[in-house]
Coordinates of C-alpha atoms in Angstrom, one line a residue:
M260 CA 83.2 -2.1 70.3
I261 CA 82.0 -0.9 73.7
L262 CA 78.8 -2.8 73.3
A263 CA 80.6 -6.0 72.5
A264 CA 82.9 -5.6 75.5
I265 CA 80.0 -4.9 77.9
T266 CA 78.1 -7.8 76.4
L267 CA 81.0 -10.2 77.1
C268 CA 81.4 -8.8 80.6
A269 CA 77.6 -9.4 81.1
L270 CA 77.9 -12.9 79.9
A271 CA 80.8 -13.6 82.3
L272 CA 78.8 -12.0 85.2
G273 CA 75.8 -14.1 84.3
V274 CA 77.9 -17.2 84.6
L275 CA 79.9 -16.2 87.7
T276 CA 77.3 -14.4 89.9
P277 CA 76.5 -16.7 92.8
V278 CA 73.0 -18.2 92.5
R279 CA 72.4 -17.7 96.2
W280 CA 72.3 -13.9 95.7
G281 CA 69.1 -14.5 93.6
V282 CA 67.3 -11.5 92.3
W283 CA 69.3 -8.9 94.2
G284 CA 72.5 -10.3 92.7
F285 CA 71.0 -10.0 89.2
V286 CA 69.8 -6.4 89.8
G287 CA 73.2 -5.5 91.3
A288 CA 75.1 -7.0 88.3
A289 CA 72.8 -5.2 85.9
A290 CA 73.3 -1.9 87.7
V291 CA 77.1 -2.3 87.7
L292 CA 77.0 -3.1 83.9
F293 CA 74.8 -0.1 83.2
L294 CA 77.0 2.3 85.1
A295 CA 80.1 0.9 83.5
Q296 CA 78.6 1.3 80.0
A297 CA 77.3 4.8 80.8
L298 CA 80.6 6.0 82.3
T299 CA 82.5 4.6 79.3
N300 CA 80.2 6.4 76.8
T301 CA 80.5 9.6 78.8
A302 CA 84.3 9.4 79.1
M303 CA 84.8 8.8 75.3
G304 CA 83.1 12.0 74.2
F305 CA 80.3 12.4 71.6
E306 CA 81.2 10.4 68.5
G307 CA 84.8 10.2 69.6
I308 CA 85.6 13.9 69.8
P309 CA 87.1 15.3 73.0
I310 CA 84.8 16.1 75.9
S311 CA 85.6 19.8 75.7
E312 CA 84.3 19.9 72.2
S313 CA 81.4 17.6 73.0
L314 CA 80.2 20.0 75.6
L315 CA 80.0 22.7 73.0
L316 CA 77.2 20.7 71.4
F317 CA 75.4 20.7 74.7
N318 CA 75.8 24.4 75.5
D319 CA 78.6 23.6 78.0
S320 CA 76.1 21.8 80.2
Y321 CA 77.5 18.7 81.9
L322 CA 74.1 17.7 83.0
S323 CA 72.8 17.7 79.4
Y324 CA 75.8 15.8 78.2
V325 CA 75.6 13.1 81.0
G326 CA 71.8 12.9 80.5
F327 CA 72.3 12.3 76.8
N328 CA 74.8 9.6 77.4
L329 CA 72.5 7.9 80.0
Q330 CA 69.7 7.9 77.3
I331 CA 72.1 6.4 74.7
T332 CA 73.1 3.7 77.2
Y333 CA 69.5 3.0 78.2
R334 CA 68.6 2.4 74.5
A335 CA 71.7 0.2 73.9
F336 CA 71.4 -1.9 77.1
A337 CA 69.0 -4.6 75.8
L338 CA 71.8 -6.9 74.5
P339 CA 74.0 -6.8 77.6
L340 CA 70.9 -7.4 79.8
L341 CA 69.9 -10.4 77.7
A342 CA 73.5 -11.7 77.9
L343 CA 73.4 -11.3 81.7
A344 CA 69.9 -12.8 82.2
T345 CA 70.2 -15.9 80.0
P346 CA 72.9 -17.9 81.9
F347 CA 71.8 -16.5 85.3
I348 CA 68.2 -17.5 84.9
F349 CA 69.1 -20.9 83.5
R350 CA 71.4 -21.5 86.5
L351 CA 68.8 -20.2 88.9
A352 CA 66.1 -22.5 87.5
R353 CA 68.4 -25.5 87.6
S354 CA 69.3 -24.9 91.3
R355 CA 65.7 -24.5 92.4
T356 CA 64.6 -27.9 91.1

């Protein structure tokens, strides 16, 4: 569900990001989407259990818990990145010709 929501947001950002921002706009939009997905994954807890119980699985280490969620987000970010890149690159190519 989170992946679908982030992918729809990525598609909207790909359509709405101004073309004049170019590569930096694309990189910024991708970074914002990645952070939003990572924060959402971290806030929801491991497999839907509360964060206090999730930390027990990681020896009460916030750093390990956040690192795990960043790794999960990194692995699941291909679809939102594709949804962001497709309309943005199409629009960028049309504006340059």
